[in-house]
Amino acid sequence: MARLVLKFGGTSVADIERIERAADKVEREYRLGHEVAVVVSAMAGVTNQLVDYCRSIDPVHDAREYDAVVSSGEQVTAGLMALALQKRGVPARSWQGWQLPIICDEVHGKSRILEIPPTEVDARFKSEEVLVLAGFQGITRQNRIATLGRGGSDTSAVALAAALHADRCDIYTDVDGIYTTDPRIVPEARRIAKISYDEMLELASLGAKVLQNRSVEMAMKNNISVQVLSSFEDKIGSDYPGTLVTNEENIMENPVISGVAFTQNEAKVSILNIPDVPGVAAKIFAPISAANIIVDMIVQDISEDGNVTSITFVVPQEDADKAETVLKELDLLKTSEIRVNKNVAKISVVGIGMRTHAGVAEKMFKTLADKGINIDVIAATEIKISVLIAKDYTELAVRSLHAAYDLDQAPA
Ligand code: ASP
Ligand code: MG
């Protein structure tokens, strides 16, 4: 017998028929003798609709009332799920964030969970009754409802799993797991059976938008294994049909590379001819950070003559023009040239096996060179190597790297 938290995303509770199918899965786990809690999202499209309602009254609306409105979608599905379970003879009770309670901070619209008081949740969690929690929402210490940011019900589920010391948190969604790369680009992409928290965080931040990043951070902190699986298949979580995001120690055979990620929504900013004196980098990045622009892949050239240098970095595409504007206002850069290139893609290979294997970077560069793809910028962490290339070569690069690291082949 295990203790499980099952979370159903918007497409998995999109209508009554889908809610009934989700309830079937909950029932199967329950009948296997597991202790079960369920977390639900709003029906697909409902949250968007609620957000639009707020915006149509006033584009700059009060965030507390926004939360009062958008949290309502989950209230409906939690009640419906409890009804569907009761119809199956499974005792069930719905709970909203404030009732459990899920205590969160005052940052309305993007609130973070502060705590789930253990004695209260223990009092509400009964082994013979399925606890159905409305995801995405909690209550602030000011007694106001707050929501956890878009996609936040993943985080609700992991937080509940941590509070209940659950054995596993299953996230039912519309894909059957995490893939070695985007299958729309590489048909040979394979589902990954197990992946570490660190790798998942690197892949997620690169656009594999299956789990809210915060939920992975929370799972890592609390050592909760999270399984991503499809609610459209007949299998249930206890069959392990999906991708398990888990502690490195639970992964026996580490492939050197687990996945190839890419993003095309960034831009390269280059500043040429910068006077090479102490403090320039700090001066350049001060207004960028003041403008709340997130920077990645920073490269500064060695200045050959000791007089001028150049700096290149990457920013989200939507912030590129803002970055250019604030840099142009800097006295220091009066004689410099600022170039912005939005026609770029960032390709990354990610894998914890990199820590113990030599030659991973070399293989990446050689593979791209063989295809005649020029590398603009390189950045690396312990488990990720990223390169910036011209956008037109994205597919070719991803496909070639996927093959070069043998990701097309099932692991031996
Ligand atoms: N319903 C919320 C959203 O659409 C939360 C979630 O589904 O995770 O963002
Ligand atoms: Mg989601």
CSV table of C-alpha atoms and ligand atoms in Angstrom, one decimal:
chain,number,residue,atom,x,y,z
A,1,MET,CA,0.0,0.0,0.0
A,2,ALA,CA,1.3,3.4,-0.9
A,3,ARG,CA,0.2,7.0,-0.3
A,4,LEU,CA,-0.4,8.8,-3.6
A,5,VAL,CA,-1.3,12.2,-4.8
A,6,LEU,CA,-2.9,12.2,-8.2
A,7,LYS,CA,-3.1,15.5,-10.1
A,8,PHE,CA,-5.3,16.0,-13.2
A,9,GLY,CA,-4.6,19.0,-15.4
A,10,GLY,CA,-7.1,21.0,-17.4
A,11,THR,CA,-7.3,18.7,-20.5
A,12,SER,CA,-7.8,15.7,-18.2
A,13,VAL,CA,-10.9,17.4,-16.6
A,14,ALA,CA,-12.0,19.3,-19.7
A,15,ASP,CA,-15.6,18.1,-19.6
A,16,ILE,CA,-17.8,15.7,-17.6
A,17,GLU,CA,-16.8,12.8,-19.7
A,18,ARG,CA,-13.1,13.5,-19.0
A,19,ILE,CA,-13.8,13.9,-15.3
A,20,GLU,CA,-15.5,10.5,-15.2
A,21,ARG,CA,-12.4,8.9,-16.9
A,22,ALA,CA,-10.2,10.6,-14.3
A,23,ALA,CA,-12.4,9.4,-11.5
A,24,ASP,CA,-12.1,5.8,-13.0
A,25,LYS,CA,-8.3,6.1,-12.5
A,26,VAL,CA,-8.6,7.4,-9.0
A,27,GLU,CA,-11.0,4.5,-8.2
A,28,ARG,CA,-8.5,2.0,-9.6
A,29,GLU,CA,-5.7,3.2,-7.4
A,30,TYR,CA,-8.1,3.3,-4.4
A,31,ARG,CA,-9.2,-0.2,-5.0
A,32,LEU,CA,-5.6,-1.4,-5.1
A,33,GLY,CA,-5.5,-0.3,-1.5
A,34,HIS,CA,-3.6,2.9,-1.8
A,35,GLU,CA,-4.3,6.0,0.3
A,36,VAL,CA,-5.2,8.6,-2.3
A,37,ALA,CA,-5.4,12.4,-2.5
A,38,VAL,CA,-6.4,14.2,-5.7
A,39,VAL,CA,-5.6,17.6,-7.0
A,40,VAL,CA,-7.5,19.1,-9.9
A,41,SER,CA,-7.0,22.0,-12.3
A,42,ALA,CA,-9.8,24.0,-13.8
A,43,MET,CA,-11.5,22.6,-16.9
A,44,ALA,CA,-9.4,23.3,-20.0
A,45,GLY,CA,-9.9,26.9,-21.1
A,46,VAL,CA,-11.7,28.1,-18.0
A,47,THR,CA,-8.8,29.9,-16.4
A,48,ASN,CA,-8.1,31.7,-19.6
A,49,GLN,CA,-11.7,32.8,-19.8
A,50,LEU,CA,-11.7,34.0,-16.2
A,51,VAL,CA,-8.5,36.0,-16.8
A,52,ASP,CA,-10.1,37.6,-19.9
A,53,TYR,CA,-13.1,38.6,-17.8
A,54,CYS,CA,-10.9,40.5,-15.4
A,55,ARG,CA,-9.0,42.1,-18.2
A,56,SER,CA,-12.1,43.2,-20.0
A,57,ILE,CA,-13.3,45.1,-17.0
A,58,ASP,CA,-9.9,46.8,-16.5
A,59,PRO,CA,-6.6,45.8,-18.0
A,60,VAL,CA,-4.9,47.0,-14.8
A,61,HIS,CA,-7.0,45.3,-12.2
A,62,ASP,CA,-6.6,44.6,-8.5
A,63,ALA,CA,-4.6,41.4,-8.1
A,64,ARG,CA,-6.6,40.3,-5.0
A,65,GLU,CA,-9.9,40.3,-7.0
A,66,TYR,CA,-8.2,38.7,-10.0
A,67,ASP,CA,-7.3,35.8,-7.6
A,68,ALA,CA,-10.9,35.7,-6.3
A,69,VAL,CA,-12.1,35.3,-9.8
A,70,VAL,CA,-9.5,32.9,-11.4
A,71,SER,CA,-9.4,30.6,-8.4
A,72,SER,CA,-13.0,29.7,-9.0
A,73,GLY,CA,-12.3,27.3,-11.9
A,74,GLU,CA,-10.7,24.7,-9.6
A,75,GLN,CA,-13.5,24.9,-7.0
A,76,VAL,CA,-15.9,23.6,-9.6
A,77,THR,CA,-13.7,20.7,-10.7
A,78,ALA,CA,-12.9,19.7,-7.1
A,79,GLY,CA,-16.6,19.4,-6.3
A,80,LEU,CA,-17.4,17.5,-9.6
A,81,MET,CA,-14.5,15.1,-9.0
A,82,ALA,CA,-15.8,14.3,-5.5
A,83,LEU,CA,-19.2,13.7,-6.9
A,84,ALA,CA,-17.8,11.4,-9.6
A,85,LEU,CA,-15.9,9.4,-7.0
A,86,GLN,CA,-18.9,9.1,-4.7
A,87,LYS,CA,-21.0,7.8,-7.6
A,88,ARG,CA,-18.3,5.0,-7.8
A,89,GLY,CA,-18.7,4.1,-4.2
A,90,VAL,CA,-15.4,5.8,-3.3
A,91,PRO,CA,-15.8,8.1,-0.3
A,92,ALA,CA,-14.5,11.5,-1.3
A,93,ARG,CA,-14.5,15.1,0.0
A,94,SER,CA,-13.5,18.3,-1.8
A,95,TRP,CA,-11.4,21.0,-0.2
A,96,GLN,CA,-10.5,24.4,-1.4
A,97,GLY,CA,-7.1,25.9,-0.7
A,98,TRP,CA,-8.4,28.0,2.3
A,99,GLN,CA,-10.1,25.0,3.8
A,100,LEU,CA,-7.1,22.7,4.0
A,101,PRO,CA,-5.4,25.3,4.5
A,102,ILE,CA,-2.6,26.0,2.0
A,103,ILE,CA,-1.0,29.1,3.4
A,104,CYS,CA,0.7,31.4,0.8
A,105,ASP,CA,2.3,34.7,0.6
A,106,GLU,CA,0.7,38.0,-0.4
A,107,VAL,CA,2.1,38.1,-3.9
A,108,HIS,CA,-1.3,37.8,-5.6
A,109,GLY,CA,-1.4,36.2,-9.0
A,110,LYS,CA,2.1,34.6,-8.4
A,111,SER,CA,1.8,33.6,-4.8
A,112,ARG,CA,4.2,31.0,-3.2
A,113,ILE,CA,3.1,28.4,-0.7
A,114,LEU,CA,4.5,29.1,2.7
A,115,GLU,CA,3.2,26.1,4.6
A,116,ILE,CA,0.5,23.5,4.9
A,117,PRO,CA,0.1,23.1,8.6
A,118,PRO,CA,0.7,19.3,9.2
A,119,THR,CA,-1.8,18.9,12.1
A,120,GLU,CA,-4.6,20.4,10.0
A,121,VAL,CA,-3.9,18.4,6.9
A,122,ASP,CA,-3.6,15.2,8.9
A,123,ALA,CA,-6.9,15.9,10.5
A,124,ARG,CA,-8.5,16.2,7.0
A,125,PHE,CA,-6.7,13.4,5.3
A,126,LYS,CA,-8.4,10.1,6.2
A,127,SER,CA,-7.1,6.9,4.7
A,128,GLU,CA,-10.5,5.6,3.7
A,129,GLU,CA,-11.7,8.9,2.2
A,130,VAL,CA,-10.2,10.5,-0.9
A,131,LEU,CA,-9.2,14.1,-0.3
A,132,VAL,CA,-9.9,16.2,-3.4
A,133,LEU,CA,-8.0,19.5,-3.4
A,134,ALA,CA,-8.7,22.4,-5.7
A,135,GLY,CA,-5.3,23.2,-7.1
A,136,PHE,CA,-3.7,26.6,-8.0
A,137,GLN,CA,-5.0,28.3,-4.9
A,138,GLY,CA,-4.3,29.0,-1.2
A,139,ILE,CA,-5.0,31.6,1.5
A,140,THR,CA,-2.8,34.4,2.7
A,141,ARG,CA,-2.3,35.4,6.3
A,142,GLN,CA,-4.5,38.4,5.5
A,143,ASN,CA,-7.3,35.9,4.9
A,144,ARG,CA,-7.4,36.5,1.1
A,145,ILE,CA,-7.5,33.8,-1.6
A,146,ALA,CA,-4.3,33.8,-3.7
A,147,THR,CA,-3.3,31.9,-6.8
A,148,LEU,CA,0.0,30.3,-7.5
A,149,GLY,CA,0.7,31.5,-11.1
A,150,ARG,CA,-0.3,29.9,-14.3
A,151,GLY,CA,0.3,26.1,-14.2
A,152,GLY,CA,0.3,26.3,-10.4
A,153,SER,CA,-1.8,23.3,-9.7
A,154,ASP,CA,1.3,21.1,-10.3
A,155,THR,CA,2.9,23.0,-7.4
A,156,SER,CA,-0.3,22.4,-5.3
A,157,ALA,CA,0.0,18.7,-6.0
A,158,VAL,CA,3.7,18.4,-5.0
A,159,ALA,CA,3.2,20.6,-1.9
A,160,LEU,CA,0.3,18.3,-0.8
A,161,ALA,CA,2.4,15.3,-1.5
A,162,ALA,CA,5.2,16.7,0.7
A,163,ALA,CA,2.7,17.6,3.5
A,164,LEU,CA,1.3,14.1,3.4
A,165,HIS,CA,4.7,12.4,3.0
A,166,ALA,CA,3.3,10.7,0.0
A,167,ASP,CA,5.3,8.0,-1.8
A,168,ARG,CA,4.6,9.5,-5.2
A,169,CYS,CA,2.9,12.3,-7.0
A,170,ASP,CA,1.3,11.4,-10.4
A,171,ILE,CA,0.7,14.3,-12.7
A,172,TYR,CA,-1.9,13.3,-15.3
A,173,THR,CA,-1.7,15.5,-18.4
A,174,ASP,CA,-2.1,15.3,-22.2
A,175,VAL,CA,1.3,14.0,-23.0
A,176,ASP,CA,2.6,10.6,-21.8
A,177,GLY,CA,5.9,11.8,-20.4
A,178,ILE,CA,9.0,13.8,-21.0
A,179,TYR,CA,10.7,13.2,-24.3
A,180,THR,CA,14.4,13.2,-25.3
A,181,THR,CA,13.4,16.1,-27.5
A,182,ASP,CA,10.4,17.6,-29.2
A,183,PRO,CA,8.8,14.7,-31.2
A,184,ARG,CA,7.3,17.2,-33.7
A,185,ILE,CA,10.8,17.9,-34.8
A,186,VAL,CA,12.4,14.5,-34.3
A,187,PRO,CA,9.9,11.7,-34.8
A,188,GLU,CA,12.5,9.3,-33.3
A,189,ALA,CA,12.3,11.1,-29.9
A,190,ARG,CA,11.7,8.7,-27.1
A,191,ARG,CA,9.9,8.9,-23.8
A,192,ILE,CA,12.4,9.1,-20.9
A,193,ALA,CA,11.6,6.5,-18.2
A,194,LYS,CA,13.4,8.3,-15.4
A,195,ILE,CA,15.0,11.7,-15.2
A,196,SER,CA,16.6,13.6,-12.3
A,197,TYR,CA,15.2,16.8,-10.8
A,198,ASP,CA,18.2,18.7,-12.0
A,199,GLU,CA,17.8,17.6,-15.5
A,200,MET,CA,14.1,18.3,-15.5
A,201,LEU,CA,14.8,21.8,-14.3
A,202,GLU,CA,17.2,22.4,-17.1
A,203,LEU,CA,14.9,21.0,-19.7
A,204,ALA,CA,11.8,22.8,-18.3
A,205,SER,CA,13.5,26.2,-18.3
A,206,LEU,CA,14.3,25.4,-21.9
A,207,GLY,CA,10.7,25.1,-23.0
A,208,ALA,CA,9.5,21.6,-22.2
A,209,LYS,CA,6.4,23.0,-20.6
A,210,VAL,CA,5.0,20.0,-18.9
A,211,LEU,CA,5.5,20.8,-15.3
A,212,GLN,CA,5.5,24.2,-13.6
A,213,ASN,CA,9.2,24.8,-12.7
A,214,ARG,CA,8.3,25.6,-9.1
A,215,SER,CA,6.8,22.2,-8.7
A,216,VAL,CA,10.0,20.5,-9.7
A,217,GLU,CA,12.0,22.7,-7.3
A,218,MET,CA,9.6,21.8,-4.5
A,219,ALA,CA,9.7,18.1,-5.4
A,220,MET,CA,13.5,18.2,-5.3
A,221,LYS,CA,13.6,20.0,-1.9
A,222,ASN,CA,11.2,17.4,-0.4
A,223,ASN,CA,12.5,14.4,-2.3
A,224,ILE,CA,9.1,13.6,-3.8
A,225,SER,CA,9.1,11.4,-6.9
A,226,VAL,CA,6.8,12.9,-9.6
A,227,GLN,CA,5.5,10.9,-12.4
A,228,VAL,CA,4.2,12.6,-15.6
A,229,LEU,CA,1.7,10.5,-17.5
A,230,SER,CA,-1.2,10.7,-19.9
A,231,SER,CA,-4.8,10.6,-18.7
A,232,PHE,CA,-5.8,9.6,-22.3
A,233,GLU,CA,-4.3,6.2,-21.9
A,234,ASP,CA,-5.8,3.3,-20.0
A,235,LYS,CA,-2.8,2.8,-17.7
A,236,ILE,CA,-2.7,4.2,-14.2
A,237,GLY,CA,0.3,5.6,-12.3
A,238,SER,CA,1.0,2.4,-10.4
A,239,ASP,CA,1.7,0.8,-13.8
A,240,TYR,CA,4.6,3.3,-14.2
A,241,PRO,CA,3.8,4.2,-17.8
A,242,GLY,CA,5.1,7.7,-17.7
A,243,THR,CA,8.3,9.6,-16.9
A,244,LEU,CA,9.4,9.6,-13.3
A,245,VAL,CA,11.1,12.7,-12.2
A,246,THR,CA,13.1,11.6,-9.2
A,247,ASN,CA,16.3,11.7,-7.1
A,248,GLU,CA,19.5,10.8,-9.0
A,249,GLU,CA,20.1,7.9,-6.6
A,250,ASN,CA,16.9,6.2,-7.9
A,251,ILE,CA,18.3,6.2,-11.4
A,252,MET,CA,20.6,3.3,-12.0
A,253,GLU,CA,21.8,3.7,-15.5
A,254,ASN,CA,22.5,7.3,-16.4
A,255,PRO,CA,22.8,8.1,-20.0
A,256,VAL,CA,25.4,10.8,-20.7
A,257,ILE,CA,22.8,13.0,-22.4
A,258,SER,CA,19.1,12.7,-21.4
A,259,GLY,CA,17.7,15.3,-23.8
A,260,VAL,CA,18.2,18.0,-26.4
A,261,ALA,CA,16.2,21.1,-25.7
A,262,PHE,CA,15.8,24.3,-27.8
A,263,THR,CA,14.2,27.6,-27.7
A,264,GLN,CA,13.7,30.3,-30.3
A,265,ASN,CA,12.3,33.0,-28.2
A,266,GLU,CA,15.5,34.7,-27.2
A,267,ALA,CA,17.7,37.4,-28.7
A,268,LYS,CA,21.4,38.1,-28.7
A,269,VAL,CA,22.6,41.5,-27.6
A,270,SER,CA,26.2,42.4,-28.5
A,271,ILE,CA,28.0,45.5,-27.4
A,272,LEU,CA,31.2,46.3,-29.3
A,273,ASN,CA,33.9,48.8,-28.5
A,274,ILE,CA,33.4,49.0,-24.8
A,275,PRO,CA,36.1,50.9,-22.9
A,276,ASP,CA,38.0,48.2,-21.0
A,277,VAL,CA,38.1,49.6,-17.5
A,278,PRO,CA,37.2,48.0,-14.2
A,279,GLY,CA,33.5,48.1,-13.4
A,280,VAL,CA,32.1,48.2,-17.0
A,281,ALA,CA,30.3,44.9,-16.7
A,282,ALA,CA,28.6,46.0,-13.5
A,283,LYS,CA,27.6,49.3,-15.1
A,284,ILE,CA,26.2,47.6,-18.2
A,285,PHE,CA,24.2,45.1,-16.3
A,286,ALA,CA,22.8,47.5,-13.7
A,287,PRO,CA,20.2,49.1,-15.9
A,288,ILE,CA,19.4,45.7,-17.4
A,289,SER,CA,18.6,44.2,-14.0
A,290,ALA,CA,16.8,47.4,-13.0
A,291,ALA,CA,14.5,46.8,-16.0
A,292,ASN,CA,13.9,43.3,-14.7
A,293,ILE,CA,15.4,41.6,-17.7
A,294,ILE,CA,16.7,38.1,-17.2
A,295,VAL,CA,20.1,37.6,-18.8
A,296,ASP,CA,21.8,34.3,-19.9
A,297,MET,CA,24.9,33.2,-21.7
A,298,ILE,CA,27.2,36.2,-20.9
A,299,VAL,CA,30.5,36.3,-22.8
A,300,GLN,CA,33.1,39.0,-22.6
A,301,ASP,CA,36.0,39.0,-25.0
A,302,ILE,CA,39.6,39.3,-23.9
A,303,SER,CA,40.6,42.7,-24.9
A,304,GLU,CA,43.7,42.3,-27.0
A,305,ASP,CA,45.0,45.8,-26.7
A,306,GLY,CA,43.7,46.5,-23.2
A,307,ASN,CA,41.6,49.4,-24.5
A,308,VAL,CA,38.3,48.0,-25.7
A,309,THR,CA,36.4,44.9,-25.3
A,310,SER,CA,33.0,43.5,-26.3
A,311,ILE,CA,30.2,41.7,-24.4
A,312,THR,CA,27.5,39.5,-25.7
A,313,PHE,CA,24.6,38.1,-23.8
A,314,VAL,CA,21.1,36.6,-24.4
A,315,VAL,CA,17.8,38.0,-23.2
A,316,PRO,CA,14.1,37.0,-23.8
A,317,GLN,CA,13.1,38.2,-27.2
A,318,GLU,CA,10.2,40.3,-25.7
A,319,ASP,CA,12.8,42.2,-23.7
A,320,ALA,CA,15.3,42.8,-26.5
A,321,ASP,CA,14.1,46.2,-27.5
A,322,LYS,CA,13.9,47.3,-23.9
A,323,ALA,CA,17.5,46.1,-23.3
A,324,GLU,CA,18.7,48.1,-26.3
A,325,THR,CA,16.9,51.2,-25.1
A,326,VAL,CA,18.4,51.2,-21.6
A,327,LEU,CA,21.9,50.4,-22.9
A,328,LYS,CA,21.7,53.3,-25.4
A,329,GLU,CA,21.1,55.6,-22.5
A,330,LEU,CA,24.4,54.7,-20.8
A,331,ASP,CA,27.1,57.4,-21.0
A,332,LEU,CA,29.7,54.7,-20.9
A,333,LEU,CA,28.5,53.2,-24.2
A,334,LYS,CA,28.4,56.5,-26.2
A,335,THR,CA,31.1,55.3,-28.5
A,336,SER,CA,30.0,51.7,-28.5
A,337,GLU,CA,28.0,49.8,-31.1
A,338,ILE,CA,24.9,47.9,-29.8
A,339,ARG,CA,23.6,45.0,-32.0
A,340,VAL,CA,20.4,43.0,-31.4
A,341,ASN,CA,19.8,39.8,-33.2
A,342,LYS,CA,16.5,38.1,-32.8
A,343,ASN,CA,17.2,35.5,-35.5
A,344,VAL,CA,18.8,33.0,-33.1
A,345,ALA,CA,18.1,29.7,-31.4
A,346,LYS,CA,19.5,28.3,-28.3
A,347,ILE,CA,20.2,24.5,-28.4
A,348,SER,CA,21.1,22.7,-25.2
A,349,VAL,CA,22.1,19.1,-24.4
A,350,VAL,CA,21.3,18.1,-20.9
A,351,GLY,CA,22.5,15.2,-18.8
A,352,ILE,CA,23.9,14.4,-15.4
A,353,GLY,CA,26.2,11.8,-17.0
A,354,MET,CA,28.2,14.8,-18.3
A,355,ARG,CA,29.7,15.1,-14.8
A,356,THR,CA,31.6,11.9,-15.3
A,357,HIS,CA,32.1,11.6,-19.0
A,358,ALA,CA,34.7,13.5,-21.1
A,359,GLY,CA,34.1,14.5,-24.7
A,360,VAL,CA,30.5,15.6,-24.5
A,361,ALA,CA,31.2,19.2,-25.5
A,362,GLU,CA,33.5,18.1,-28.3
A,363,LYS,CA,30.9,15.8,-29.7
A,364,MET,CA,28.4,18.6,-29.7
A,365,PHE,CA,30.7,21.1,-31.5
A,366,LYS,CA,31.9,18.4,-34.0
A,367,THR,CA,28.3,17.4,-34.8
A,368,LEU,CA,27.3,21.0,-35.5
A,369,ALA,CA,30.5,21.6,-37.5
A,370,ASP,CA,29.9,18.6,-39.7
A,371,LYS,CA,26.5,20.1,-40.7
A,372,GLY,CA,28.1,23.5,-41.4
A,373,ILE,CA,26.3,25.2,-38.5
A,374,ASN,CA,28.2,28.1,-37.0
A,375,ILE,CA,28.2,28.5,-33.2
A,376,ASP,CA,27.8,32.0,-32.0
A,377,VAL,CA,27.9,31.7,-28.2
A,378,ILE,CA,28.6,28.8,-25.9
A,379,ALA,CA,27.7,28.4,-22.3
A,380,ALA,CA,27.9,25.5,-20.0
A,381,THR,CA,26.9,24.3,-16.5
A,382,GLU,CA,27.8,21.1,-14.8
A,383,ILE,CA,25.0,19.2,-16.6
A,384,LYS,CA,24.2,21.4,-19.6
A,385,ILE,CA,25.9,22.7,-22.7
A,386,SER,CA,24.1,25.4,-24.7
A,387,VAL,CA,25.0,27.0,-28.0
A,388,LEU,CA,23.5,29.9,-29.8
A,389,ILE,CA,23.1,29.4,-33.5
A,390,ALA,CA,21.1,31.0,-36.4
A,391,LYS,CA,17.4,30.2,-36.1
A,392,ASP,CA,17.1,28.6,-39.5
A,393,TYR,CA,19.4,25.7,-38.4
A,394,THR,CA,17.3,24.8,-35.3
A,395,GLU,CA,15.8,21.6,-36.7
A,396,LEU,CA,18.9,20.4,-38.4
A,397,ALA,CA,20.9,21.0,-35.2
A,398,VAL,CA,18.4,19.3,-32.9
A,399,ARG,CA,18.0,16.3,-35.2
A,400,SER,CA,21.8,15.8,-35.7
A,401,LEU,CA,22.5,16.1,-31.9
A,402,HIS,CA,19.7,13.8,-31.0
A,403,ALA,CA,21.2,11.1,-33.3
A,404,ALA,CA,24.8,11.9,-32.3
A,405,TYR,CA,24.2,11.1,-28.7
A,406,ASP,CA,22.3,7.9,-29.6
A,407,LEU,CA,19.0,9.2,-28.2
A,408,ASP,CA,17.2,7.7,-31.1
A,409,GLN,CA,18.1,4.3,-29.8
A,410,ALA,CA,16.4,2.6,-26.8
A,411,PRO,CA,18.8,2.3,-23.9
A,412,ALA,CA,20.5,-1.1,-23.8
B,1,ASP,N1,-5.9,26.5,-13.9
B,1,ASP,C1,-4.6,27.1,-13.7
B,1,ASP,C2,-4.1,27.5,-15.1
B,1,ASP,O1,-4.6,27.3,-16.1
B,1,ASP,C3,-3.7,26.3,-12.9
B,1,ASP,C4,-3.3,25.0,-13.6
B,1,ASP,O2,-4.0,24.4,-14.4
B,1,ASP,O3,-2.2,24.5,-13.2
B,1,ASP,O4,-3.0,28.1,-15.1
B,2,MG,MG,-0.1,22.5,-16.4
